[in-house]
Amino acid sequence: MSWVLAAWLPWQRWFAAKERIIGEVTVEQRVPLVDRLADGGPRGILLTLRVEFTDGGPTEFYQVPIGLRTELPPALEPGVIAALDGLVCYDALADREITALFLHGIAAGRTLGDLRLVAEPGAEPLPTSGTRTSRPLGVEQSNSSVVLDERYLLKFFRRLQPGVNQDLELPRALLEVGGAGHVPAILGSAQGTLDGRPVTYAVVQRYVANAADGWSMALGSVRDLLAGGQPPDQAGGDFASEARRLGRTVAEVHAGLARARGTRVLGREGIVAVVGEMRTRLAAARRAISTLDRHAASLDVIFTAVETSVEEVTIQRVHGDLHLGQVLRTPTDWLLVDFEGEPAASQDERLRMRSPLRDVAGMLRSFDYAAHHQFIEPGHPTVPDPAALRLADEWSRRSQVAFCEGYAERSGTDPRDQPLLLRALLADKAVYEAVYETRWRPRWASLPLAAIRRYAREIASGSPRAHDLL
Ligand SMILES: Nc1ncnc2c1ncn2[C@@H]1O[C@H](COP(=O)(O)OP(=O)(O)O)[C@@H](O)[C@H]1O
Ligand SMILES: O=P(O)(O)O[C@H]1O[C@H](CO)[C@@H](O[C@H]2O[C@H](CO)[C@@H](O)[C@H](O)[C@H]2O)[C@H](O)[C@H]1O
């Protein structure tokens, strides 16, 4: 079984270590979930896999809910892993008879081997039986989520790291301080132990059915704008009021996280350490993307400016990977999802306090992505039409400014009032994105690379003025 999984894992979207060569896969834990083989149903097992690599670097752990059946219904075929001893073995994510067990198990407070299924204290109770539908969410994601009865979202954290997952911890923290209005309600979780420490296998949230994700909304707005050919402030596709509202929401979530987990002030030494991380990230990115070499000196100018001129930075727990795909627009509000931080981050990195401007920079980058996404669509000319490019730039700038204004309305401070730090964070995020895209979606890499080129040019042409950043 281990060698079968070793061959199967690298092909899975959620397998994070794409660039490393697997040495060995062993089953770290095996939790029997159900055995209905005798009456034509599935046998379900939750496997925790220990993955070692030939480079001798850090071990990683992944979970795979496995199903075994004598005959596989067609809907489960995409998940097939192998045929084993007369049974078909498959990733059980699409199997309602297995996924519903988590929902019902949480409702009943069941313990299965090392796995504890726990209802969230004070939350709306989950059903103990009778779940009729279960469908994989079917969106681009780093983990795997399933929608049950169009009402509950069961999210399996594929790569397991010891410690309570931040996607559970931070929404809980917000609830403690009465600030959970901007996140989907957490209803339950699956907990276990890994390396002797608690680990979160999965969470159940309220599925927000009547919502549009920010990324799709932004793309729609840009499309409308280009179809009309009017400047964004006169066109139907203007996103500024949504961006302003989103800025307010993000500021409120930051205020909630600060109330719940506190803040600290980072002095010069701490700032130098943070800039050191940015330099390390850039150096690693340059090893993977040689075209970054020509911009490195300019980016370093801004990093040095932060080190030498920024006296102190207030830090706190933040979202960690905020972008338009992580926000949902309901009829009344914006909600934030996925507090896990950047997918490749270690648990220690995820727990670290950061400047809230890191999230602001993530969202500002996202407006830039949405505005320019049209230019990387298949069939689009390699050199964009200058008029379309001008409109896209204007859409991005208006959305960024409106977001900052909304943020300032609620927090009392405009992110643009910290131009050096904001610019360094924007550059750092774009460097992260360049690596992410090169690894996962090479066609998209030109989006952050174009931004890095632009930042480098702006930095080289003089020091940025406070409100002139975006
Ligand atoms: N509670 C929810 N209700 C509705 N849609 C959701 C919910 N949580 C997440 N989503 C959608 O699913 C997508 C992926 O979720 P996310 O938590 O970001 O997964 P991952 O950590 O695997 O990337 C989000 O971009 C959002 O559009
Ligand atoms: O949502 P995840 O936590 O998996 O975040 C990762 O994937 C994102 C893409 O799905 C990636 O975001 C980048 O692309 C988005 C559009 O698809 C864009 O809105 C973001 O601004 C851009 O960073 C994210 O960086 C990565 O960590």
Short mmCIF file of C-alpha atoms and ligand atoms in Angstrom, two decimals:
data_model
loop_
_atom_site.label_atom_id
_atom_site.label_comp_id
_atom_site.label_asym_id
_atom_site.label_seq_id
_atom_site.Cartn_x
_atom_site.Cartn_y
_atom_site.Cartn_z
CA MET A 1 0.00 0.00 0.00
CA SER A 2 2.80 2.43 0.87
CA TRP A 3 4.38 2.39 -2.57
CA VAL A 4 0.95 2.84 -4.18
CA LEU A 5 0.40 5.96 -2.07
CA ALA A 6 3.94 7.19 -2.79
CA ALA A 7 3.13 7.08 -6.52
CA TRP A 8 -0.33 8.64 -6.07
CA LEU A 9 0.46 11.50 -3.67
CA PRO A 10 2.52 13.74 -5.98
CA TRP A 11 -0.43 13.97 -8.39
CA GLN A 12 -2.81 15.37 -5.80
CA ARG A 13 -3.50 19.12 -5.93
CA TRP A 14 -3.19 19.34 -2.14
CA PHE A 15 0.19 17.62 -1.95
CA ALA A 16 2.39 20.57 -1.01
CA ALA A 17 5.87 19.16 -1.63
CA LYS A 18 5.68 19.01 -5.42
CA GLU A 19 9.36 19.87 -5.92
CA ARG A 20 10.67 17.23 -3.48
CA ILE A 21 11.21 13.54 -4.24
CA ILE A 22 9.41 11.13 -1.95
CA GLY A 23 11.68 8.58 -0.29
CA GLU A 24 9.14 6.68 1.76
CA VAL A 25 5.49 6.85 2.76
CA THR A 26 4.43 5.08 5.94
CA VAL A 27 1.08 4.92 7.64
CA GLU A 28 1.46 6.91 10.85
CA GLN A 29 -2.11 6.35 12.06
CA ARG A 30 -5.04 4.32 10.85
CA VAL A 31 -8.53 5.13 12.15
CA PRO A 32 -11.28 2.71 11.07
CA LEU A 33 -14.38 4.80 10.29
CA VAL A 34 -16.93 2.27 9.08
CA ASP A 35 -17.15 -1.25 7.65
CA ARG A 36 -20.20 -1.97 5.54
CA LEU A 37 -18.52 -4.20 2.96
CA ALA A 38 -20.77 -7.11 3.93
CA ASP A 39 -23.93 -5.20 2.90
CA GLY A 40 -22.52 -3.63 -0.27
CA GLY A 41 -21.37 -0.38 1.33
CA PRO A 42 -17.88 1.03 1.87
CA ARG A 43 -15.14 0.30 4.33
CA GLY A 44 -13.79 3.70 5.40
CA ILE A 45 -10.42 4.32 7.00
CA LEU A 46 -8.77 7.62 7.85
CA LEU A 47 -5.05 7.33 7.14
CA THR A 48 -2.39 9.71 8.41
CA LEU A 49 0.64 9.36 6.19
CA ARG A 50 4.21 10.16 7.19
CA VAL A 51 6.08 11.26 4.09
CA GLU A 52 9.89 11.24 4.09
CA PHE A 53 11.88 12.79 1.28
CA THR A 54 15.14 11.82 -0.41
CA ASP A 55 16.60 15.26 0.44
CA GLY A 56 16.59 14.31 4.13
CA GLY A 57 14.61 17.54 4.86
CA PRO A 58 11.54 17.88 7.08
CA THR A 59 9.01 15.07 7.18
CA GLU A 60 5.46 16.00 6.21
CA PHE A 61 2.15 14.45 7.30
CA TYR A 62 -0.98 14.18 5.18
CA GLN A 63 -4.39 12.71 5.79
CA VAL A 64 -6.32 10.65 3.28
CA PRO A 65 -9.84 9.41 4.02
CA ILE A 66 -9.71 6.07 2.21
CA GLY A 67 -12.71 4.12 0.93
CA LEU A 68 -12.71 0.46 -0.13
CA ARG A 69 -15.55 -1.09 -2.06
CA THR A 70 -16.15 -4.23 -4.08
CA GLU A 71 -17.79 -2.15 -6.80
CA LEU A 72 -17.36 1.55 -7.31
CA PRO A 73 -20.31 3.81 -8.21
CA PRO A 74 -19.30 5.95 -11.26
CA ALA A 75 -19.38 9.17 -9.21
CA LEU A 76 -16.49 7.87 -7.10
CA GLU A 77 -14.27 6.86 -10.03
CA PRO A 78 -12.23 10.10 -10.17
CA GLY A 79 -10.91 9.26 -6.69
CA VAL A 80 -9.56 5.79 -7.53
CA ILE A 81 -6.14 5.05 -6.07
CA ALA A 82 -5.64 1.31 -6.79
CA ALA A 83 -7.19 -2.14 -6.81
CA LEU A 84 -6.21 -4.07 -3.69
CA ASP A 85 -7.13 -7.68 -2.80
CA GLY A 86 -10.30 -7.63 -4.90
CA LEU A 87 -11.39 -4.21 -3.58
CA VAL A 88 -11.21 -0.80 -5.18
CA CYS A 89 -9.34 1.67 -3.01
CA TYR A 90 -10.23 5.36 -3.49
CA ASP A 91 -9.98 8.80 -1.93
CA ALA A 92 -13.30 8.90 -0.11
CA LEU A 93 -13.87 12.63 -0.33
CA ALA A 94 -16.74 12.21 -2.76
CA ASP A 95 -18.35 9.34 -0.83
CA ARG A 96 -21.35 10.60 1.12
CA GLU A 97 -21.48 7.42 3.18
CA ILE A 98 -18.05 8.30 4.55
CA THR A 99 -18.12 12.10 4.68
CA ALA A 100 -21.54 12.16 6.42
CA LEU A 101 -20.00 10.05 9.21
CA PHE A 102 -18.00 13.09 10.25
CA LEU A 103 -21.11 15.25 10.50
CA HIS A 104 -23.14 12.65 12.37
CA GLY A 105 -20.13 11.66 14.49
CA ILE A 106 -19.64 15.27 15.60
CA ALA A 107 -23.35 15.53 16.47
CA ALA A 108 -23.06 12.38 18.60
CA GLY A 109 -19.65 13.32 20.09
CA ARG A 110 -18.09 10.06 18.87
CA THR A 111 -14.52 8.94 19.40
CA LEU A 112 -13.06 6.63 16.77
CA GLY A 113 -9.63 5.35 17.78
CA ASP A 114 -7.54 8.47 18.19
CA LEU A 115 -10.06 10.66 16.38
CA ARG A 116 -12.39 12.81 18.47
CA LEU A 117 -15.40 14.30 16.72
CA VAL A 118 -16.42 17.35 18.70
CA ALA A 119 -19.30 19.80 18.40
CA GLU A 120 -18.32 23.43 18.85
CA PRO A 121 -19.59 24.59 22.27
CA GLY A 122 -22.66 26.77 21.92
CA ALA A 123 -22.95 26.24 18.15
CA GLU A 124 -26.05 25.17 16.27
CA PRO A 125 -26.33 21.34 16.60
CA LEU A 126 -25.45 19.16 13.60
CA PRO A 127 -27.75 16.37 12.39
CA THR A 128 -27.15 12.90 13.82
CA SER A 129 -28.38 11.14 10.66
CA GLY A 130 -30.20 11.57 7.37
CA THR A 131 -27.60 13.51 5.35
CA ARG A 132 -28.76 13.27 1.76
CA THR A 133 -26.14 15.01 -0.36
CA SER A 134 -22.40 15.43 -0.23
CA ARG A 135 -20.38 17.05 -2.99
CA PRO A 136 -16.75 18.09 -3.18
CA LEU A 137 -16.68 21.88 -3.26
CA GLY A 138 -14.99 21.74 -6.65
CA VAL A 139 -12.98 24.95 -6.42
CA GLU A 140 -9.26 25.57 -6.69
CA GLN A 141 -8.03 24.99 -3.12
CA SER A 142 -5.06 23.84 -1.04
CA ASN A 143 -7.12 21.53 1.19
CA SER A 144 -10.30 19.58 0.38
CA SER A 145 -13.81 20.66 1.27
CA VAL A 146 -17.15 18.92 0.92
CA VAL A 147 -20.60 20.48 1.02
CA LEU A 148 -23.18 18.40 2.85
CA ASP A 149 -26.88 18.98 2.25
CA GLU A 150 -25.91 22.42 0.86
CA ARG A 151 -25.79 23.54 4.49
CA TYR A 152 -22.51 22.38 6.02
CA LEU A 153 -18.95 22.68 4.77
CA LEU A 154 -16.61 19.90 5.91
CA LYS A 155 -13.01 20.95 5.34
CA PHE A 156 -10.25 18.33 5.61
CA PHE A 157 -6.82 19.84 6.28
CA ARG A 158 -4.73 17.70 3.99
CA ARG A 159 -1.28 18.57 5.27
CA LEU A 160 -1.32 18.04 9.01
CA GLN A 161 0.86 20.03 11.36
CA PRO A 162 0.84 19.46 15.14
CA GLY A 163 -1.18 22.12 16.95
CA VAL A 164 -4.71 23.43 16.68
CA ASN A 165 -5.28 24.64 13.11
CA GLN A 166 -5.58 28.44 12.83
CA ASP A 167 -8.64 28.02 10.65
CA LEU A 168 -10.31 26.77 13.82
CA GLU A 169 -8.39 28.80 16.37
CA LEU A 170 -8.86 32.30 14.92
CA PRO A 171 -12.61 32.16 14.18
CA ARG A 172 -13.00 30.80 17.74
CA ALA A 173 -10.92 33.69 19.06
CA LEU A 174 -13.17 36.13 17.20
CA LEU A 175 -16.25 34.51 18.71
CA GLU A 176 -14.78 34.90 22.22
CA VAL A 177 -14.64 38.67 21.79
CA GLY A 178 -17.97 38.98 20.01
CA GLY A 179 -16.29 39.61 16.65
CA ALA A 180 -17.36 36.49 14.77
CA GLY A 181 -19.85 38.33 12.58
CA HIS A 182 -17.43 38.37 9.65
CA VAL A 183 -16.58 34.64 9.50
CA PRO A 184 -18.74 31.58 8.75
CA ALA A 185 -19.89 29.92 11.99
CA ILE A 186 -17.73 27.00 13.15
CA LEU A 187 -19.98 24.06 14.06
CA GLY A 188 -17.58 21.25 14.91
CA SER A 189 -14.21 19.67 14.33
CA ALA A 190 -12.27 16.40 14.13
CA GLN A 191 -9.32 16.36 16.52
CA GLY A 192 -6.53 13.87 17.14
CA THR A 193 -2.88 13.71 18.08
CA LEU A 194 0.21 13.85 15.92
CA ASP A 195 3.71 13.47 17.33
CA GLY A 196 2.13 13.61 20.80
CA ARG A 197 0.52 17.02 20.16
CA PRO A 198 -3.09 17.92 19.36
CA VAL A 199 -3.88 18.18 15.67
CA THR A 200 -6.97 19.33 13.78
CA TYR A 201 -8.06 16.94 11.04
CA ALA A 202 -11.14 18.75 9.86
CA VAL A 203 -13.64 21.48 10.67
CA VAL A 204 -17.32 21.82 9.92
CA GLN A 205 -18.52 25.33 9.15
CA ARG A 206 -21.83 26.75 8.09
CA TYR A 207 -21.81 26.59 4.28
CA VAL A 208 -22.59 30.10 3.05
CA ALA A 209 -24.77 29.21 0.09
CA ASN A 210 -26.07 32.65 -0.81
CA ALA A 211 -22.68 34.22 -1.34
CA ALA A 212 -20.38 35.10 -4.20
CA ASP A 213 -16.64 34.88 -3.77
CA GLY A 214 -14.72 38.13 -4.09
CA TRP A 215 -12.51 36.84 -6.89
CA SER A 216 -15.46 36.02 -9.20
CA MET A 217 -17.14 39.31 -8.35
CA ALA A 218 -13.99 41.27 -9.11
CA LEU A 219 -13.45 39.46 -12.42
CA GLY A 220 -17.08 40.18 -13.36
CA SER A 221 -16.59 43.84 -12.55
CA VAL A 222 -13.42 44.06 -14.68
CA ARG A 223 -15.21 42.27 -17.55
CA ASP A 224 -18.12 44.73 -17.41
CA LEU A 225 -15.73 47.64 -17.37
CA LEU A 226 -13.90 46.48 -20.47
CA ALA A 227 -17.11 45.67 -22.29
CA GLY A 228 -18.33 49.25 -21.69
CA GLY A 229 -15.00 50.96 -22.40
CA GLN A 230 -15.86 53.76 -19.89
CA PRO A 231 -13.48 54.80 -17.08
CA PRO A 232 -14.22 52.81 -13.87
CA ASP A 233 -15.82 55.75 -12.02
CA GLN A 234 -18.41 56.13 -14.81
CA ALA A 235 -18.86 52.48 -15.73
CA GLY A 236 -21.32 49.88 -14.43
CA GLY A 237 -18.41 47.61 -13.45
CA ASP A 238 -17.01 49.83 -10.72
CA PHE A 239 -15.89 47.86 -7.69
CA ALA A 240 -14.91 50.76 -5.46
CA SER A 241 -17.91 50.62 -3.13
CA GLU A 242 -17.45 46.86 -2.64
CA ALA A 243 -13.73 47.38 -2.02
CA ARG A 244 -14.47 50.12 0.53
CA ARG A 245 -16.93 47.87 2.37
CA LEU A 246 -14.37 45.05 2.28
CA GLY A 247 -11.75 47.38 3.74
CA ARG A 248 -14.09 48.12 6.65
CA THR A 249 -14.70 44.41 7.21
CA VAL A 250 -11.00 43.53 7.22
CA ALA A 251 -10.32 46.35 9.71
CA GLU A 252 -13.09 45.02 11.97
CA VAL A 253 -11.68 41.48 11.82
CA HIS A 254 -8.22 42.84 12.66
CA ALA A 255 -9.68 44.75 15.62
CA GLY A 256 -11.36 41.54 16.81
CA LEU A 257 -8.14 39.52 16.52
CA ALA A 258 -6.26 42.24 18.39
CA ARG A 259 -8.85 42.17 21.20
CA ALA A 260 -8.74 38.40 21.34
CA ARG A 261 -5.02 37.73 21.10
CA GLY A 262 -3.43 41.08 21.92
CA THR A 263 -0.89 43.25 20.14
CA ARG A 264 2.83 43.91 20.57
CA VAL A 265 5.11 46.64 19.39
CA LEU A 266 8.05 45.53 17.32
CA GLY A 267 11.14 47.70 17.78
CA ARG A 268 14.12 48.09 15.49
CA GLU A 269 15.57 44.65 16.23
CA GLY A 270 12.28 42.94 15.44
CA ILE A 271 11.85 44.98 12.27
CA VAL A 272 15.34 43.97 11.10
CA ALA A 273 14.38 40.33 11.68
CA VAL A 274 11.17 40.71 9.64
CA VAL A 275 13.07 42.37 6.79
CA GLY A 276 15.60 39.53 7.05
CA GLU A 277 12.74 37.11 6.31
CA MET A 278 11.79 39.15 3.26
CA ARG A 279 15.38 39.01 2.02
CA THR A 280 15.53 35.25 2.61
CA ARG A 281 12.29 34.81 0.67
CA LEU A 282 13.64 36.90 -2.19
CA ALA A 283 16.93 34.97 -2.23
CA ALA A 284 15.06 31.64 -2.39
CA ALA A 285 12.78 33.01 -5.12
CA ARG A 286 15.80 34.11 -7.17
CA ARG A 287 17.16 30.57 -7.08
CA ALA A 288 13.88 29.38 -8.67
CA ILE A 289 13.18 32.36 -10.97
CA SER A 290 16.34 33.85 -12.43
CA THR A 291 14.51 36.86 -13.98
CA LEU A 292 14.08 38.22 -10.45
CA ASP A 293 17.82 38.89 -10.31
CA ARG A 294 17.52 42.11 -12.27
CA HIS A 295 15.01 43.56 -9.76
CA ALA A 296 16.71 42.41 -6.58
CA ALA A 297 18.76 45.57 -6.03
CA SER A 298 15.68 47.82 -6.31
CA LEU A 299 13.65 45.68 -3.94
CA ASP A 300 16.53 45.76 -1.52
CA VAL A 301 16.36 49.56 -1.48
CA ILE A 302 12.87 49.38 0.01
CA PHE A 303 13.85 46.63 2.47
CA THR A 304 16.79 48.74 3.66
CA ALA A 305 14.54 51.81 3.95
CA VAL A 306 12.21 49.87 6.27
CA GLU A 307 15.17 48.69 8.38
CA THR A 308 16.65 52.13 8.76
CA SER A 309 13.61 54.43 8.87
CA VAL A 310 10.72 52.54 10.47
CA GLU A 311 10.98 52.92 14.24
CA GLU A 312 8.25 50.59 15.39
CA VAL A 313 5.50 48.38 14.02
CA THR A 314 2.45 47.12 15.87
CA ILE A 315 1.92 43.42 15.36
CA GLN A 316 -0.92 41.02 16.13
CA ARG A 317 -2.45 37.77 14.86
CA VAL A 318 -3.66 38.24 11.29
CA HIS A 319 -5.29 36.22 8.52
CA GLY A 320 -1.95 35.55 6.85
CA ASP A 321 -2.97 34.93 3.23
CA LEU A 322 -5.75 37.37 2.51
CA HIS A 323 -6.91 37.71 -1.08
CA LEU A 324 -10.15 38.02 -3.04
CA GLY A 325 -10.61 34.23 -3.11
CA GLN A 326 -10.77 34.25 0.70
CA VAL A 327 -13.73 36.60 0.99
CA LEU A 328 -17.39 35.86 0.43
CA ARG A 329 -20.01 38.50 -0.26
CA THR A 330 -23.37 37.68 1.30
CA PRO A 331 -26.41 39.88 0.60
CA THR A 332 -25.47 41.95 3.66
CA ASP A 333 -21.77 41.63 4.39
CA TRP A 334 -18.30 40.40 3.48
CA LEU A 335 -17.05 37.26 5.27
CA LEU A 336 -13.44 36.11 5.57
CA VAL A 337 -12.51 32.42 5.26
CA ASP A 338 -9.37 30.27 5.50
CA PHE A 339 -7.33 31.67 8.41
CA GLU A 340 -4.63 29.04 7.90
CA GLY A 341 -2.13 31.46 6.37
CA GLU A 342 0.06 30.72 3.37
CA PRO A 343 -0.25 27.03 2.47
CA ALA A 344 3.51 26.35 2.71
CA ALA A 345 3.99 28.09 6.07
CA SER A 346 5.12 26.08 9.08
CA GLN A 347 3.00 26.01 12.24
CA ASP A 348 5.46 28.35 13.98
CA GLU A 349 5.20 30.87 11.16
CA ARG A 350 1.42 30.69 11.27
CA LEU A 351 1.31 31.46 14.98
CA ARG A 352 3.55 34.49 14.71
CA MET A 353 2.14 37.98 15.19
CA ARG A 354 2.48 40.15 12.09
CA SER A 355 1.67 43.66 10.99
CA PRO A 356 -2.00 43.80 9.92
CA LEU A 357 -0.64 45.58 6.84
CA ARG A 358 0.44 42.13 5.65
CA ASP A 359 -3.23 41.29 5.06
CA VAL A 360 -3.85 44.71 3.54
CA ALA A 361 -0.96 44.12 1.12
CA GLY A 362 -2.41 40.68 0.25
CA MET A 363 -5.73 42.24 -0.69
CA LEU A 364 -4.15 45.12 -2.63
CA ARG A 365 -2.16 42.56 -4.62
CA SER A 366 -5.38 40.70 -5.28
CA PHE A 367 -7.01 43.75 -6.89
CA ASP A 368 -3.98 43.93 -9.16
CA TYR A 369 -4.39 40.22 -10.01
CA ALA A 370 -8.08 40.58 -10.80
CA ALA A 371 -7.54 43.65 -12.98
CA HIS A 372 -4.85 42.00 -15.09
CA HIS A 373 -6.10 38.42 -15.14
CA GLN A 374 -7.80 38.98 -18.51
CA PHE A 375 -4.38 39.43 -20.15
CA ILE A 376 -3.25 35.89 -19.29
CA GLU A 377 -6.40 34.16 -20.50
CA PRO A 378 -5.77 31.64 -23.30
CA GLY A 379 -6.01 33.27 -26.71
CA HIS A 380 -5.24 36.75 -25.40
CA PRO A 381 -2.57 38.60 -27.43
CA THR A 382 0.86 38.59 -25.75
CA VAL A 383 1.04 42.39 -25.92
CA PRO A 384 -2.10 43.80 -24.29
CA ASP A 385 -4.11 46.56 -25.91
CA PRO A 386 -2.84 49.80 -24.25
CA ALA A 387 -6.37 51.17 -23.73
CA ALA A 388 -7.47 47.95 -21.99
CA LEU A 389 -4.32 48.01 -19.89
CA ARG A 390 -5.02 51.61 -18.84
CA LEU A 391 -8.57 50.72 -17.80
CA ALA A 392 -7.34 47.67 -15.88
CA ASP A 393 -4.72 49.74 -14.05
CA GLU A 394 -7.33 52.34 -13.20
CA TRP A 395 -9.76 49.67 -11.91
CA SER A 396 -7.02 48.24 -9.72
CA ARG A 397 -5.95 51.63 -8.35
CA ARG A 398 -9.53 52.72 -7.57
CA SER A 399 -10.27 49.44 -5.80
CA GLN A 400 -7.02 49.65 -3.81
CA VAL A 401 -7.63 53.24 -2.75
CA ALA A 402 -11.25 52.52 -1.79
CA PHE A 403 -10.13 49.46 0.23
CA CYS A 404 -7.58 51.58 2.14
CA GLU A 405 -10.20 54.28 2.75
CA GLY A 406 -12.68 51.73 4.08
CA TYR A 407 -9.95 50.22 6.27
CA ALA A 408 -9.09 53.68 7.61
CA GLU A 409 -12.75 54.46 8.38
CA ARG A 410 -12.90 51.56 10.82
CA SER A 411 -9.35 51.33 12.16
CA GLY A 412 -8.58 55.02 12.36
CA THR A 413 -5.34 54.56 10.41
CA ASP A 414 -4.91 54.60 6.66
CA PRO A 415 -2.53 51.82 5.53
CA ARG A 416 -1.00 54.29 3.07
CA ASP A 417 0.28 56.31 6.03
CA GLN A 418 2.95 53.63 6.46
CA PRO A 419 4.23 53.75 2.87
CA LEU A 420 7.61 52.10 3.36
CA LEU A 421 6.28 49.12 5.24
CA LEU A 422 3.31 48.77 2.91
CA ARG A 423 5.53 48.90 -0.15
CA ALA A 424 7.93 46.31 1.32
CA LEU A 425 4.98 44.03 2.15
CA LEU A 426 3.56 44.42 -1.37
CA ALA A 427 6.92 43.49 -2.87
CA ASP A 428 7.33 40.56 -0.48
CA LYS A 429 3.85 39.26 -1.32
CA ALA A 430 4.50 39.55 -5.05
CA VAL A 431 7.75 37.59 -4.61
CA TYR A 432 5.79 34.90 -2.75
CA GLU A 433 3.20 34.87 -5.53
CA ALA A 434 5.84 34.58 -8.24
CA VAL A 435 7.14 31.40 -6.59
CA TYR A 436 3.63 30.08 -5.92
CA GLU A 437 2.51 30.62 -9.52
CA THR A 438 5.72 29.24 -11.05
CA ARG A 439 5.19 26.06 -9.04
CA TRP A 440 1.44 25.64 -9.38
CA ARG A 441 0.14 27.73 -12.31
CA PRO A 442 3.03 28.82 -14.55
CA ARG A 443 0.66 30.64 -16.92
CA TRP A 444 -0.21 33.03 -14.07
CA ALA A 445 3.39 33.84 -13.11
CA SER A 446 3.45 36.90 -15.37
CA LEU A 447 0.93 38.64 -13.03
CA PRO A 448 3.22 38.92 -9.98
CA LEU A 449 6.31 39.24 -12.17
CA ALA A 450 4.84 42.28 -13.94
CA ALA A 451 4.03 43.80 -10.55
CA ILE A 452 7.58 43.20 -9.28
CA ARG A 453 8.91 44.90 -12.41
CA ARG A 454 6.63 47.86 -11.73
CA TYR A 455 7.52 48.09 -8.02
CA ALA A 456 11.22 47.91 -8.85
CA ARG A 457 10.83 50.67 -11.43
CA GLU A 458 8.91 52.90 -9.00
CA ILE A 459 11.42 52.31 -6.21
CA ALA A 460 14.33 53.04 -8.53
CA SER A 461 12.71 56.29 -9.65
CA GLY A 462 12.63 57.87 -6.17
CA SER A 463 11.14 57.53 -2.71
CA PRO A 464 7.36 57.04 -2.61
CA ARG A 465 5.18 59.79 -1.21
CA ALA A 466 2.66 58.82 1.44
CA HIS A 467 -0.66 58.79 -0.40
CA ASP A 468 0.85 58.28 -3.81
CA LEU A 469 1.56 54.64 -3.42
CA LEU A 470 -1.10 52.84 -5.33
N1 LIG B 1 -18.09 28.36 4.72
C1 LIG B 1 -18.04 28.52 3.38
N2 LIG B 1 -19.17 28.68 2.66
C2 LIG B 1 -19.13 28.84 1.30
N3 LIG B 1 -18.00 28.82 0.59
C3 LIG B 1 -16.84 28.67 1.26
C4 LIG B 1 -16.79 28.51 2.67
N4 LIG B 1 -15.50 28.37 3.05
C5 LIG B 1 -14.78 28.44 1.92
N5 LIG B 1 -15.58 28.63 0.84
C6 LIG B 1 -15.14 28.75 -0.58
O1 LIG B 1 -14.20 27.72 -0.81
C7 LIG B 1 -12.97 28.26 -1.28
C8 LIG B 1 -11.82 27.44 -0.69
O2 LIG B 1 -11.87 27.52 0.71
P1 LIG B 1 -10.56 27.72 1.57
O3 LIG B 1 -10.95 27.67 3.01
O4 LIG B 1 -9.81 28.92 1.09
O5 LIG B 1 -9.77 26.40 1.18
P2 LIG B 1 -8.22 26.06 1.12
O6 LIG B 1 -7.64 26.34 2.48
O7 LIG B 1 -8.24 24.62 0.81
O8 LIG B 1 -7.58 26.89 0.02
C9 LIG B 1 -12.97 29.71 -0.83
O9 LIG B 1 -12.22 30.50 -1.73
C10 LIG B 1 -14.44 30.07 -0.84
O10 LIG B 1 -14.83 30.52 -2.13
O1 LIG B 2 -6.25 30.18 -1.18
P1 LIG B 2 -4.98 29.52 -0.75
O2 LIG B 2 -4.76 29.60 0.73
O3 LIG B 2 -4.78 28.16 -1.28
O4 LIG B 2 -3.84 30.51 -1.36
C1 LIG B 2 -2.93 30.14 -2.38
O5 LIG B 2 -3.59 30.05 -3.63
C2 LIG B 2 -4.13 31.29 -4.15
C3 LIG B 2 -4.73 30.98 -5.51
O6 LIG B 2 -5.79 30.10 -5.38
C4 LIG B 2 -3.02 32.34 -4.28
O7 LIG B 2 -3.63 33.57 -4.63
C5 LIG B 2 -3.19 34.24 -5.80
O8 LIG B 2 -4.18 34.05 -6.82
C6 LIG B 2 -5.47 34.61 -6.47
C7 LIG B 2 -6.38 34.38 -7.69
O9 LIG B 2 -6.54 33.00 -7.92
C8 LIG B 2 -5.37 36.11 -6.19
O10 LIG B 2 -6.63 36.60 -5.78
C9 LIG B 2 -4.35 36.34 -5.08
O11 LIG B 2 -4.18 37.73 -4.87
C10 LIG B 2 -3.01 35.72 -5.46
O12 LIG B 2 -2.09 35.83 -4.38
C11 LIG B 2 -2.36 32.53 -2.93
O13 LIG B 2 -1.29 33.46 -3.08
C12 LIG B 2 -1.81 31.17 -2.44
O14 LIG B 2 -1.25 31.33 -1.16
#
